[in-house]
N, CA, C and O atoms as a MOPAC input file, in Angstrom:
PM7 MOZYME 1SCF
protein

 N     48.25300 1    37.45500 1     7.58600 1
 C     47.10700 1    38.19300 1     7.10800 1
 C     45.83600 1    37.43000 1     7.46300 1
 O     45.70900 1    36.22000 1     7.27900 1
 N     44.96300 1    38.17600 1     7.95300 1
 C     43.51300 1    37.65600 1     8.06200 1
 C     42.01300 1    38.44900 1     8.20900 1
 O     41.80100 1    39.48000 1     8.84900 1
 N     41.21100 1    37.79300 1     7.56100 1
 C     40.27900 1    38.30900 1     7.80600 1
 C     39.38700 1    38.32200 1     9.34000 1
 O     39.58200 1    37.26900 1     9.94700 1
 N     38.89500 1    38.83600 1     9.73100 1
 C     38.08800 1    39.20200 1    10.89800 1
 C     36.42900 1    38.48700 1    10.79500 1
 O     35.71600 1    39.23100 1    10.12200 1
 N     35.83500 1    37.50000 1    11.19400 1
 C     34.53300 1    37.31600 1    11.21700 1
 C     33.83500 1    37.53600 1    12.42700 1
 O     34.46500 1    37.94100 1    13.40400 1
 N     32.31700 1    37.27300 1    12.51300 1
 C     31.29400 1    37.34200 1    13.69300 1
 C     30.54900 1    35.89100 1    12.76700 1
 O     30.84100 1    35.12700 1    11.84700 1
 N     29.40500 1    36.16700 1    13.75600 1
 C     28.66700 1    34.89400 1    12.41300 1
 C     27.29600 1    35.92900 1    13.40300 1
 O     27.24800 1    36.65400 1    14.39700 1
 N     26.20600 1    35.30000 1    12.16800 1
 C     25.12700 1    36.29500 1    12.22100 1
 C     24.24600 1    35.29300 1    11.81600 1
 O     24.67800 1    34.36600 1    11.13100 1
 N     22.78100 1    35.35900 1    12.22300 1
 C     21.55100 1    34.64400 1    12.11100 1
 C     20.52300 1    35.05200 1    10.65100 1
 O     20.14600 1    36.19400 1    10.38700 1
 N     20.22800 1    33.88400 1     9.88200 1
 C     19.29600 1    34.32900 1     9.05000 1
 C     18.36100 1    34.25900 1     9.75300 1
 O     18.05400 1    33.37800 1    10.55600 1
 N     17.65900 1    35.55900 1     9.38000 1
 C     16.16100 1    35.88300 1     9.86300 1
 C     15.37700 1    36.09000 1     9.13100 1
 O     14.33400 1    36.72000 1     9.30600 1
 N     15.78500 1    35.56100 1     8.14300 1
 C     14.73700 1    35.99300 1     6.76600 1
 C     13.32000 1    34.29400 1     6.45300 1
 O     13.53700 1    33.21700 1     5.89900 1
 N     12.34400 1    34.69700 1     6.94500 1
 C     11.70100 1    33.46700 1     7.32400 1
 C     11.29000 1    32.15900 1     5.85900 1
 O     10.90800 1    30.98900 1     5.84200 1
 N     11.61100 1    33.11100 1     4.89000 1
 C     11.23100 1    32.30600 1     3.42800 1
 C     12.41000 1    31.65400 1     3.40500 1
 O     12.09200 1    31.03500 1     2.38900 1
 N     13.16400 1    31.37200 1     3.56300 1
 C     14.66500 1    30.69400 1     3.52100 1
 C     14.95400 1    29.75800 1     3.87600 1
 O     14.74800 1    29.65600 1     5.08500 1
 N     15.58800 1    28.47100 1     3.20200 1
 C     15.84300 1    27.32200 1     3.87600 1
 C     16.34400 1    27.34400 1     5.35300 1
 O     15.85500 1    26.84600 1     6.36700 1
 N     17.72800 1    28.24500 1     5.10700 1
 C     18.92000 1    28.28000 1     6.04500 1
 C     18.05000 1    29.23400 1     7.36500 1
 O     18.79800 1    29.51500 1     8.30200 1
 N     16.97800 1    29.60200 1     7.47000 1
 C     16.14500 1    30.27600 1     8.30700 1
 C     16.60300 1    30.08000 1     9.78200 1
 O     16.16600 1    29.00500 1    10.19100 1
 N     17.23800 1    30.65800 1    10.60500 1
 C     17.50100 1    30.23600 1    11.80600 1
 C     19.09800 1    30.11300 1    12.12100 1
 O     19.69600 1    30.22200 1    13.19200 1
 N     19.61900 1    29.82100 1    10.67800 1
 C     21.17000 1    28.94300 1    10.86000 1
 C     22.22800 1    30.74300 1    11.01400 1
 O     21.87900 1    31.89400 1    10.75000 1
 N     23.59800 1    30.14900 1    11.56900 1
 C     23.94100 1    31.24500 1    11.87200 1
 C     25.19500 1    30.81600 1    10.68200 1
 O     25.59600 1    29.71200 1    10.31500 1
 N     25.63800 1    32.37500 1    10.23800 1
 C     26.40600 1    32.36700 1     8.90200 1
 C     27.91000 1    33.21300 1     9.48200 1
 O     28.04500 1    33.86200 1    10.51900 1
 N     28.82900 1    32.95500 1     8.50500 1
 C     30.13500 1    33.87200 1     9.29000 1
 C     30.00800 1    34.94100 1     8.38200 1
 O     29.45500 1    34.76700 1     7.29500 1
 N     30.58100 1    36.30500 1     8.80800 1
 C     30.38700 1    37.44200 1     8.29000 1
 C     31.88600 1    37.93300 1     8.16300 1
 O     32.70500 1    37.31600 1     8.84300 1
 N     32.19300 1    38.63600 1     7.62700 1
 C     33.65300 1    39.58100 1     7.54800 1
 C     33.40800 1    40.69900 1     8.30000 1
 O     32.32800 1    41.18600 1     7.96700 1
 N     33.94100 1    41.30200 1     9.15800 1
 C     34.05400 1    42.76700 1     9.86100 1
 C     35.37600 1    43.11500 1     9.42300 1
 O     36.49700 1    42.61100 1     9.47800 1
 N     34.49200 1    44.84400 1     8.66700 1
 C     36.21100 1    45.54600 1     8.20800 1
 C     36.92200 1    45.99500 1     9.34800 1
 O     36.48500 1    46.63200 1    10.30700 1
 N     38.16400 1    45.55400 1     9.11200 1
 C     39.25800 1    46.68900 1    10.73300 1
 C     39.37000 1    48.07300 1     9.65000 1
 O     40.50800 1    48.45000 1     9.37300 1
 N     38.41100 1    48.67400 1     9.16200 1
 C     39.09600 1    50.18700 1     8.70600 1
 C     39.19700 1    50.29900 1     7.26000 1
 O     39.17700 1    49.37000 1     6.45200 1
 N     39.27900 1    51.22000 1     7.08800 1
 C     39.87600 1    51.67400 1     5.43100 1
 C     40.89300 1    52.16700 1     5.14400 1
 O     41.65200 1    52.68700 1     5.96100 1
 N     41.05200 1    52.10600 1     4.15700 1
 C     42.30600 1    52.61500 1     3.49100 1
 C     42.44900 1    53.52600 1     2.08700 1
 O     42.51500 1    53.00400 1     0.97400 1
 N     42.48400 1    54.92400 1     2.31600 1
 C     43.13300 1    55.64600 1     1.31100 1
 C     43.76400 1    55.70800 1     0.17900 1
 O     44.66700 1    54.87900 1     0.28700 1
 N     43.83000 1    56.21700 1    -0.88500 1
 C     44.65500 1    56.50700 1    -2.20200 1
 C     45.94900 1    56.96700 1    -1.69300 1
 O     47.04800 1    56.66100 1    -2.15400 1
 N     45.60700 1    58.05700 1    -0.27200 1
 C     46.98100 1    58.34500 1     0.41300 1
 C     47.67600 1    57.69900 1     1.11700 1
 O     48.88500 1    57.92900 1     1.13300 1
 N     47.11700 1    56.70000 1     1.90600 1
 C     47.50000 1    55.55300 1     2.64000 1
 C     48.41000 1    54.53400 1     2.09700 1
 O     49.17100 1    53.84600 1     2.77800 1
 N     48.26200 1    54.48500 1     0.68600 1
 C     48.41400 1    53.51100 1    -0.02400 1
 C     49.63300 1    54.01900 1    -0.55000 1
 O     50.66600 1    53.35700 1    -0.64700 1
 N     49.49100 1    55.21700 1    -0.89100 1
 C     50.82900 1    55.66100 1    -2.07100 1
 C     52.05700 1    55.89500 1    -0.54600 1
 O     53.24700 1    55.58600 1    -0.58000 1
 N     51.38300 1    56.45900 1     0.56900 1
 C     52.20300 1    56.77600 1     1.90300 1
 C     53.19100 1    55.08800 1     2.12200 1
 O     54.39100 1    54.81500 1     2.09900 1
 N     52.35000 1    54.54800 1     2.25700 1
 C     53.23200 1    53.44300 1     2.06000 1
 C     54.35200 1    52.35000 1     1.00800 1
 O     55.35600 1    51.67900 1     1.25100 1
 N     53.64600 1    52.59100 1    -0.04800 1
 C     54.19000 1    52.68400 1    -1.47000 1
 C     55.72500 1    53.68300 1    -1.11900 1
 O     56.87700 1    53.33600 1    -1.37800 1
 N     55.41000 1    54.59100 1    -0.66100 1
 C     56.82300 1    55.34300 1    -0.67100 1
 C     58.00200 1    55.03600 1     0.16900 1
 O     59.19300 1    55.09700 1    -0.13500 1
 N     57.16800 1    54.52900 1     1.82900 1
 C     58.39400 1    54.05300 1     2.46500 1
 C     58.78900 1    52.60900 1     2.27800 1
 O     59.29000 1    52.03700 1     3.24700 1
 N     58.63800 1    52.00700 1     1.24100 1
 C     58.56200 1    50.38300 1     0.87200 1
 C     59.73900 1    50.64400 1    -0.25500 1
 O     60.72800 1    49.91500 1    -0.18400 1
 N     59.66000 1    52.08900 1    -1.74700 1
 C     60.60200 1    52.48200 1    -2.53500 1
 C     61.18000 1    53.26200 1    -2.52800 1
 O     61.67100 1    53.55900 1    -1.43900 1
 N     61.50400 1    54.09900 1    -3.71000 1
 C     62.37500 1    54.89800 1    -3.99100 1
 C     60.85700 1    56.00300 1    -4.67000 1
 O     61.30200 1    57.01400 1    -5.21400 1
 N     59.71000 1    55.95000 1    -4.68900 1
 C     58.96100 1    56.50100 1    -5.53500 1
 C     58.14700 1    57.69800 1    -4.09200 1
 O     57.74000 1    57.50100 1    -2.94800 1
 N     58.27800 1    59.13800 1    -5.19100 1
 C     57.74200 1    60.23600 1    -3.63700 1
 C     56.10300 1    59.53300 1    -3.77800 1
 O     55.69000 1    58.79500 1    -4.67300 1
 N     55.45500 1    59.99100 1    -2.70300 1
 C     53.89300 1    59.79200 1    -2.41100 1
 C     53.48000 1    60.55300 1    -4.00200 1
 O     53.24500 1    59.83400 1    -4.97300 1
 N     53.43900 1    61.92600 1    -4.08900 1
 C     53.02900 1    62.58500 1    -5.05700 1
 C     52.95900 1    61.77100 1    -6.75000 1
 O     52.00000 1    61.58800 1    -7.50000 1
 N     54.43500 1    61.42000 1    -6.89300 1
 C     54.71800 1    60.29700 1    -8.06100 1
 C     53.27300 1    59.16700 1    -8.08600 1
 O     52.46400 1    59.07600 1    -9.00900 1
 N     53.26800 1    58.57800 1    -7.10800 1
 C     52.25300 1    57.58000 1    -7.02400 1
 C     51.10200 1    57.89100 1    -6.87100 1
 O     50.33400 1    57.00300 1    -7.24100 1
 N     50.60800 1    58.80900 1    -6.46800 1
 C     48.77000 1    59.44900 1    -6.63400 1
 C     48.62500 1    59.61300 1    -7.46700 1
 O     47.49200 1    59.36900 1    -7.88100 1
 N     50.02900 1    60.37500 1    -8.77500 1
 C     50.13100 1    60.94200 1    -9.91800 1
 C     49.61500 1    59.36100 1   -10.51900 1
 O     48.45900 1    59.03100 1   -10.78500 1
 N     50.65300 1    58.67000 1   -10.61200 1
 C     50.11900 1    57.47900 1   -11.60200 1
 C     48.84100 1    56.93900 1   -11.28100 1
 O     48.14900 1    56.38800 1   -12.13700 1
 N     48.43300 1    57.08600 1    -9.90200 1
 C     47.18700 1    55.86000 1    -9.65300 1
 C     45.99300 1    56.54600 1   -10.22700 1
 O     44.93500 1    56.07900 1   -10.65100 1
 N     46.56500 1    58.14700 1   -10.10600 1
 C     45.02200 1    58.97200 1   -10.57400 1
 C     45.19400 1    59.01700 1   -12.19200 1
 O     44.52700 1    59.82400 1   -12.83900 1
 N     46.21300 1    58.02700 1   -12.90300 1
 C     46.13800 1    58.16900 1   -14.27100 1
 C     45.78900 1    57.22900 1   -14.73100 1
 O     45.35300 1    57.17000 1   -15.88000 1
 N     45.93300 1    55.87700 1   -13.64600 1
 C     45.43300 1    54.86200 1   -14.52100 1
 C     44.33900 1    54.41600 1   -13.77300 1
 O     44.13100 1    53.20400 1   -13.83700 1
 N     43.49400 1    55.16500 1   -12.99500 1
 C     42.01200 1    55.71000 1   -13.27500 1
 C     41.41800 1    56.14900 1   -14.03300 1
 O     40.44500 1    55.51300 1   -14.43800 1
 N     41.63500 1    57.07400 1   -14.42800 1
 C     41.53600 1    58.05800 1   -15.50200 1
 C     41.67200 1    57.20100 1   -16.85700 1
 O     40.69400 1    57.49900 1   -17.54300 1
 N     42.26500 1    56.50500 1   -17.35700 1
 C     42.65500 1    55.67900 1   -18.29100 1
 C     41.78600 1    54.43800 1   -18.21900 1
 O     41.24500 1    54.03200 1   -19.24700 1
 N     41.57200 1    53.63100 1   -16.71900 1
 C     40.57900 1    52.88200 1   -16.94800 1
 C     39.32200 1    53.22200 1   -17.07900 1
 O     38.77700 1    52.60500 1   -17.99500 1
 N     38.52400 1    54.09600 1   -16.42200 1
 C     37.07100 1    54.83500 1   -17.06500 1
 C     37.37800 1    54.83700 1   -18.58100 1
 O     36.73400 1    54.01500 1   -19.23300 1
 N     38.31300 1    55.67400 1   -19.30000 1
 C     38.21100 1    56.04100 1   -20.88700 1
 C     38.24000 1    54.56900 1   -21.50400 1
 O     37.39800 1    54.44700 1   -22.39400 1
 N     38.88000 1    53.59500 1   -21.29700 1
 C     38.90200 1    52.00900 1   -21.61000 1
 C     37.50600 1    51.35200 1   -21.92500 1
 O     36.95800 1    50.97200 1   -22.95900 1
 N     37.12000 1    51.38300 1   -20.41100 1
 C     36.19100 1    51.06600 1   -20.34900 1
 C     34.68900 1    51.57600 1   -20.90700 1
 O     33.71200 1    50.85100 1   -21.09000 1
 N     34.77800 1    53.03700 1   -21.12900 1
 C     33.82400 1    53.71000 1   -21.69300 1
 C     34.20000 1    53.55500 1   -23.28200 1
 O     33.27200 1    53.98100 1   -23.97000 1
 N     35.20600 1    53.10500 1   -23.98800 1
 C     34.93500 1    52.55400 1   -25.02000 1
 C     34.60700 1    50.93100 1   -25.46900 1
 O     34.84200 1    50.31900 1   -26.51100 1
 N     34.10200 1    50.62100 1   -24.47600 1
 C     34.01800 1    49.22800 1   -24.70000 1
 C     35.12500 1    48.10900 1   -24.06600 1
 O     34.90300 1    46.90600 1   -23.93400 1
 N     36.21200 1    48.72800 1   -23.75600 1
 C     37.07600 1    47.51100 1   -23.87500 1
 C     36.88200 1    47.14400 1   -22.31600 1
 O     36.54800 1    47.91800 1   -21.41900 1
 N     37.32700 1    45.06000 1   -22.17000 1
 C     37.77400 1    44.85200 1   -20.79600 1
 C     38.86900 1    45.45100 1   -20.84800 1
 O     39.56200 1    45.67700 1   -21.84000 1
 N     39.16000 1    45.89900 1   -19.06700 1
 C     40.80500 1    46.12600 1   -18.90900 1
 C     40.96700 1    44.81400 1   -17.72600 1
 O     40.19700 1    44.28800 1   -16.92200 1
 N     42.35500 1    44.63000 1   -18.09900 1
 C     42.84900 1    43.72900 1   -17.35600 1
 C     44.04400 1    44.16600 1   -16.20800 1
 O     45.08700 1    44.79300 1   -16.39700 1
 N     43.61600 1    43.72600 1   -15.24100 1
 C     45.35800 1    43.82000 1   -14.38400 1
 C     45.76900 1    43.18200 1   -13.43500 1
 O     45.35500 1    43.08600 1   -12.28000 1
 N     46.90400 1    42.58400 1   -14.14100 1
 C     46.92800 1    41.35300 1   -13.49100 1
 C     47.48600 1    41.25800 1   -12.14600 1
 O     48.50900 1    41.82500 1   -11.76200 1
 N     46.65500 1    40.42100 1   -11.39900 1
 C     46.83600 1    40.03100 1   -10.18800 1
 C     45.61400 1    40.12300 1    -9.21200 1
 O     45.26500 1    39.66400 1    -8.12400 1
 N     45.15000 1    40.97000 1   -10.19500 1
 C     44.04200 1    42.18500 1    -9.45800 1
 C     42.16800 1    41.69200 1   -10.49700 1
 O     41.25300 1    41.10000 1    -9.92400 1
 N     42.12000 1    42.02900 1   -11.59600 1
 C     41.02200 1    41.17400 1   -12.01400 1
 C     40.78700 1    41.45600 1   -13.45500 1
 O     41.68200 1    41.50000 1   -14.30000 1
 N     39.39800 1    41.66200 1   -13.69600 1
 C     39.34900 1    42.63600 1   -14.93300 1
 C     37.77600 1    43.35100 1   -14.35700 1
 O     36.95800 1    43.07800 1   -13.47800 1
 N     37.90700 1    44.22300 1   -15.24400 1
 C     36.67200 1    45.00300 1   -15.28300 1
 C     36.51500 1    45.25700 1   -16.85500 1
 O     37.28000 1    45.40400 1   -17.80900 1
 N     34.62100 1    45.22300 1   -16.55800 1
 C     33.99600 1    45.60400 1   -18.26300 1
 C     32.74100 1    46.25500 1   -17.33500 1
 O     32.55000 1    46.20500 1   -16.12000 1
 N     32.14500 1    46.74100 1   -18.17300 1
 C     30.84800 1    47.14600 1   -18.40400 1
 C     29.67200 1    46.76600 1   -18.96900 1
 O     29.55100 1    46.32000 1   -20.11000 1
 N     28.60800 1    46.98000 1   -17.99600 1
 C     27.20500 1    45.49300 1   -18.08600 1
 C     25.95300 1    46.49900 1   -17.99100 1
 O     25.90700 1    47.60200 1   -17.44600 1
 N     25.10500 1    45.90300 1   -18.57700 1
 C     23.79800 1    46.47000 1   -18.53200 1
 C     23.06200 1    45.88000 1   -17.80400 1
 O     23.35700 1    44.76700 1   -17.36700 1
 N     22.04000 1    46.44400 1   -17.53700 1
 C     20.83200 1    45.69600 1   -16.67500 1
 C     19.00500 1    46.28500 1   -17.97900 1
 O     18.69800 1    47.33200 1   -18.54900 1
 N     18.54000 1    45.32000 1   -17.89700 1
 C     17.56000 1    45.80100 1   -18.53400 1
 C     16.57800 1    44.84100 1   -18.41100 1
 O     16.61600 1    43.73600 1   -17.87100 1
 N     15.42800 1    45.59200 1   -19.16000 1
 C     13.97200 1    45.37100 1   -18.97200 1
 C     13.47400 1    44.53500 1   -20.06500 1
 O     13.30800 1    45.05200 1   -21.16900 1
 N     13.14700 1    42.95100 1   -19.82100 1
 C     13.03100 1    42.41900 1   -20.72900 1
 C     11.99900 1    42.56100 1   -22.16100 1
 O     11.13300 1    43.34700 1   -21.77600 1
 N     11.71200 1    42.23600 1   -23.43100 1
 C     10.55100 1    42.20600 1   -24.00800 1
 C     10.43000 1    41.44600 1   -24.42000 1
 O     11.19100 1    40.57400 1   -23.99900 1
 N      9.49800 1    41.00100 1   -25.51800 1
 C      8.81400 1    39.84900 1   -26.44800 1
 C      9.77700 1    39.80700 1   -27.32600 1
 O     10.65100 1    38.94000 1   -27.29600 1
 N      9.70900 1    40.85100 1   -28.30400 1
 C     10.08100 1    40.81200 1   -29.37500 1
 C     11.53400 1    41.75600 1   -29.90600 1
 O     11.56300 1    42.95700 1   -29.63800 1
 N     12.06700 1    41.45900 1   -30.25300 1
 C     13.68600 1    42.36400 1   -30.46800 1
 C     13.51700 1    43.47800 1   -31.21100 1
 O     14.53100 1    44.16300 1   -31.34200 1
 N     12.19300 1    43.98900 1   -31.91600 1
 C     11.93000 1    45.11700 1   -32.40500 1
 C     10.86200 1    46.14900 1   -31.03600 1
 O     10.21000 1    47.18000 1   -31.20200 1
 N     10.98400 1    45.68600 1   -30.32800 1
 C     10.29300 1    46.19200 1   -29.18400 1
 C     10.98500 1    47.06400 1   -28.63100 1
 O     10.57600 1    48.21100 1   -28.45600 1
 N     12.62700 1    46.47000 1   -28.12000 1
 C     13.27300 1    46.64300 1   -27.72100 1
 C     13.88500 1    48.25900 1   -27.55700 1
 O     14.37800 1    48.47200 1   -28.66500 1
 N     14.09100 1    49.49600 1   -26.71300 1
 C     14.37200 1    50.47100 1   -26.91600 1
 C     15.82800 1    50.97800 1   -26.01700 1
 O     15.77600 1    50.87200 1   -24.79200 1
 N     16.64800 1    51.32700 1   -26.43200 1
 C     17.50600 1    51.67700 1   -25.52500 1
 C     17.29500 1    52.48100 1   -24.29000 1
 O     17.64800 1    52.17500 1   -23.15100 1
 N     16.56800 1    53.72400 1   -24.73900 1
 C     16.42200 1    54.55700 1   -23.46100 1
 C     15.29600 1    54.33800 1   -23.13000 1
 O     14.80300 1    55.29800 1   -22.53600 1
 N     14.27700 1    53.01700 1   -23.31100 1
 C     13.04900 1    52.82800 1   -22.55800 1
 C     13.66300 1    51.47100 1   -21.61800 1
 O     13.17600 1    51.27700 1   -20.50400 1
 N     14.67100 1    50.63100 1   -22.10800 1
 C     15.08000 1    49.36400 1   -21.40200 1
 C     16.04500 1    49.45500 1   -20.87100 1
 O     15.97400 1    48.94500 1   -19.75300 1
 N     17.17100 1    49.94900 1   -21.14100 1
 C     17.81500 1    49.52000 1   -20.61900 1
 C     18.35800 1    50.66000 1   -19.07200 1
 O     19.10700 1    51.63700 1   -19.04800 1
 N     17.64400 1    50.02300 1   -18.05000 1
 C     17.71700 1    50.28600 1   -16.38100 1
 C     18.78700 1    51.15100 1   -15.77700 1
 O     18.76900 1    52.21200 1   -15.15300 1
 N     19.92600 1    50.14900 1   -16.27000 1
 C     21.19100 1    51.15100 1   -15.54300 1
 C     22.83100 1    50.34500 1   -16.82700 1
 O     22.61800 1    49.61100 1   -17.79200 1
 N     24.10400 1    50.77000 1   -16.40800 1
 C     25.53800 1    50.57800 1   -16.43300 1
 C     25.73000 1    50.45100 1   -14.88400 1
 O     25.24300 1    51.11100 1   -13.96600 1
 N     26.55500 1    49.44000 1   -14.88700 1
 C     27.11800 1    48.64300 1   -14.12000 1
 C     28.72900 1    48.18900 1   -14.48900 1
 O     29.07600 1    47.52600 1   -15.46700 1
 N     29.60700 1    48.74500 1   -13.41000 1
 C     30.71300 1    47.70400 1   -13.55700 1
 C     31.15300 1    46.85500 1   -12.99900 1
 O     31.24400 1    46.76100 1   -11.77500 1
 N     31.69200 1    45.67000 1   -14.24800 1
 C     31.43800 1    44.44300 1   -13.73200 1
 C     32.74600 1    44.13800 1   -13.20400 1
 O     33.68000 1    44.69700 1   -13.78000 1
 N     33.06000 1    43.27500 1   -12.10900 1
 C     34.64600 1    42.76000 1   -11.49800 1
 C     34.83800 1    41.31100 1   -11.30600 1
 O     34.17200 1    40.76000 1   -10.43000 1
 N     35.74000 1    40.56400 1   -12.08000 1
 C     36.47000 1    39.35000 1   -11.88200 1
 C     37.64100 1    39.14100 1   -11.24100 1
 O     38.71000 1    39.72000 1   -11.43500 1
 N     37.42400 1    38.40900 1   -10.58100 1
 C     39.04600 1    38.52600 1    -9.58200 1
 C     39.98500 1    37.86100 1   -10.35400 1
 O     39.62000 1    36.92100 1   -11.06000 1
 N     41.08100 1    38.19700 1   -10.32200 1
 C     42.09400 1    37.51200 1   -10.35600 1
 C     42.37600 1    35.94600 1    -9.83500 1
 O     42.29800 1    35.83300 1    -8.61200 1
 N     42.62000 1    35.00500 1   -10.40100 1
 C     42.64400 1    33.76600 1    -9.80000 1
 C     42.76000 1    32.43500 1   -10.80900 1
 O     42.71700 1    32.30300 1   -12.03200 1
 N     42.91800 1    31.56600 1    -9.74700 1
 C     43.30200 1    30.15500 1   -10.75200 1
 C     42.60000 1    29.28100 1   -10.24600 1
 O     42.15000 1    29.30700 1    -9.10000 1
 N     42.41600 1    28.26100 1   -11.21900 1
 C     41.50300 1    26.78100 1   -10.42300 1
 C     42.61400 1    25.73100 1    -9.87300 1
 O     43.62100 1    25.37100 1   -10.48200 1
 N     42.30000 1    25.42600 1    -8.90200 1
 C     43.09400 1    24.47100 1    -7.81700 1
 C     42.63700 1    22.72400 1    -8.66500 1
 O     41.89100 1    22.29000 1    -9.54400 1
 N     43.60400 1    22.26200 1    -7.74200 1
 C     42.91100 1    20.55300 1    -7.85400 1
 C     41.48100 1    21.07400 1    -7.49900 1
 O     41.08100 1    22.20200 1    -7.20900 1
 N     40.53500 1    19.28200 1    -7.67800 1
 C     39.17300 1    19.63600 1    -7.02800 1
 C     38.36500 1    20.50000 1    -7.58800 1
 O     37.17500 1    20.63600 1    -7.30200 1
 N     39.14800 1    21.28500 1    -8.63000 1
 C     37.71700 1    22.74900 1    -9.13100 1
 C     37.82200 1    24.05700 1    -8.42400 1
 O     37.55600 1    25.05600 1    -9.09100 1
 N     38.23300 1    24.23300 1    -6.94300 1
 C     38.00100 1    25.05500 1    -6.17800 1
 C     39.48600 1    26.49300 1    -6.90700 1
 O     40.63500 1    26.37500 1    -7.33300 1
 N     38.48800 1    27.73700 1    -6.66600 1
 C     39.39900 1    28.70400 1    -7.09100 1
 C     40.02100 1    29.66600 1    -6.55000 1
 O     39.35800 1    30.60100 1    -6.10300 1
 N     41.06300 1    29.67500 1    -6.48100 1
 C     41.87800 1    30.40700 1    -5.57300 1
 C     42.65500 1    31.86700 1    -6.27500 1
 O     43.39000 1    32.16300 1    -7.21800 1
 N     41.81200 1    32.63600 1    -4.90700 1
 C     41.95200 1    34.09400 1    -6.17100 1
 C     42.84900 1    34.70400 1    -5.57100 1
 O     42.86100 1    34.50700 1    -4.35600 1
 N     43.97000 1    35.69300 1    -6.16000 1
 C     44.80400 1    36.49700 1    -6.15500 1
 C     45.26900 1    37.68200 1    -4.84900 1
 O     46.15600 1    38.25700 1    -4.21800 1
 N     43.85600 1    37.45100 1    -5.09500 1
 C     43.72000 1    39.00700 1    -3.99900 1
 C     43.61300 1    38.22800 1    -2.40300 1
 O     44.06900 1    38.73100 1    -1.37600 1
 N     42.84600 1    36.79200 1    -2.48700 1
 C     42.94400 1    36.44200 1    -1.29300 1
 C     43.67200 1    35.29900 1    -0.79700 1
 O     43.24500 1    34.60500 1     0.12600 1
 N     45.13700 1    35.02000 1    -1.59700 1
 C     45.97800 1    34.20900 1    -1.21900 1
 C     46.79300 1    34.41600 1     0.11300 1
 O     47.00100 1    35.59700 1     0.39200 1
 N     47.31700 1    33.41800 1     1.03200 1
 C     47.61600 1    33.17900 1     2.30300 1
 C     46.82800 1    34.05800 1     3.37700 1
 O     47.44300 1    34.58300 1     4.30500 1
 N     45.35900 1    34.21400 1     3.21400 1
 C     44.61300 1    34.85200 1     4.11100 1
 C     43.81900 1    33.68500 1     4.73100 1
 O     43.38500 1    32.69600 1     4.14100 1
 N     43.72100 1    33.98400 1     5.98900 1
 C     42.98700 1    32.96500 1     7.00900 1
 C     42.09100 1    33.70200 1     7.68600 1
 O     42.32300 1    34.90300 1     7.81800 1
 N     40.79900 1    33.08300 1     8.29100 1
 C     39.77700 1    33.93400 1     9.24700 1
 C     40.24800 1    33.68800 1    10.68300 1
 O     40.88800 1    32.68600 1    11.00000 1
 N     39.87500 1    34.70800 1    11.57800 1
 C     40.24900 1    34.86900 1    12.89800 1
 C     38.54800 1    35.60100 1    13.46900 1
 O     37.67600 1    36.18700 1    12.82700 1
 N     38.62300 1    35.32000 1    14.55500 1
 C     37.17200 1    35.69900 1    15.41200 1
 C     37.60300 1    36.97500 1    15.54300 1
 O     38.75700 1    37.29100 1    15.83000 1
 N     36.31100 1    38.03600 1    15.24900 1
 C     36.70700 1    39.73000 1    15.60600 1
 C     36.80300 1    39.60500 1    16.85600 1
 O     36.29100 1    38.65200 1    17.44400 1
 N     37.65400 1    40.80000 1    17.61700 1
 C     37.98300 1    40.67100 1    18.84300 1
 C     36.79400 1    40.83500 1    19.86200 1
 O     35.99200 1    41.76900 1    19.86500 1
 N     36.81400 1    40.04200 1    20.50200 1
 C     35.53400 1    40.40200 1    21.91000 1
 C     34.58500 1    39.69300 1    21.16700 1
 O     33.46200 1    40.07500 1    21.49500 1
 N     34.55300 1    38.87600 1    20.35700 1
 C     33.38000 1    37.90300 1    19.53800 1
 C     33.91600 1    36.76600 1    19.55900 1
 O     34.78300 1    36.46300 1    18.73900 1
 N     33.35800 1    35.67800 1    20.79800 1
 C     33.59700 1    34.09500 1    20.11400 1
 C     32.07400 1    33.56300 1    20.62200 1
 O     31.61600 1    33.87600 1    21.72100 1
 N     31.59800 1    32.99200 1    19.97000 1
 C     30.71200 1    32.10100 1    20.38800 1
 C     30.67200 1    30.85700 1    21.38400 1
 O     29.62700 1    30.22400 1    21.53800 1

């Protein structure tokens, strides 16, 4: 498994790194709810239909979770909650819901553990290595 990079130039002139060139990820493509369960099926014993069925339920189940407040967790994968963004004031009687607060946001933690050293190694991107996108080497 690997990811795909280029590396790309900051051009943003207020910036330390101004000039320096950075590595980037290039997606090879996307992938489907159908893609996913299509394969899900020739991997088990479970039809495609079975598996859209569940994935579109525990969608459905995580919005209602989450719209009551709760984190959901799943493991391997991360958690999600729900975050505000808002407009600061002085005073906490100032404060108005539908004058401050901006937007809902959901929030995502990956899955993962801390290594020796501190460094954290997350779930989703274990035994993945970078490779130069094709027709890109410097």
């Amino acid at each position: 498994m690997a990811v795909h990079i280029r590396l790309i130039r900051n051009n943003i002139k207020s910036s330390n790194s101004y000039g320096k060139y950075f590595a980037k990820t290039v997606s090879q493509g996307e992938v489907t709810l159908d893609g996913i369960a299509a394969e899900i099926c020739r991997n088990s014993g479970f039809s495609e239909g079975s598996v859209i069925g569940v994935a579109t339920e525990i969608q459905d189940i995580v919005k209602q979770k989450l719209r009551e407040g709760q984190t959901v967790v799943l493991p391997g994968i991360g958690w999600f909650s729900l975050r505000v963004e808002s407009i600061g004031v002085d005073e906490p009687k100032q404060f108005h819901i539908g004058r401050h607060i901006t937007r809902i946001i959901c929030g995502y933690l990956p899955a993962g553990r801390r290594m020796a050293g501190g460094r954290i190694l997350y779930d989703l991107c274990d035994g993945v290595k970078a490779v130069w996108q094709k027709g890109f080497k410097p």
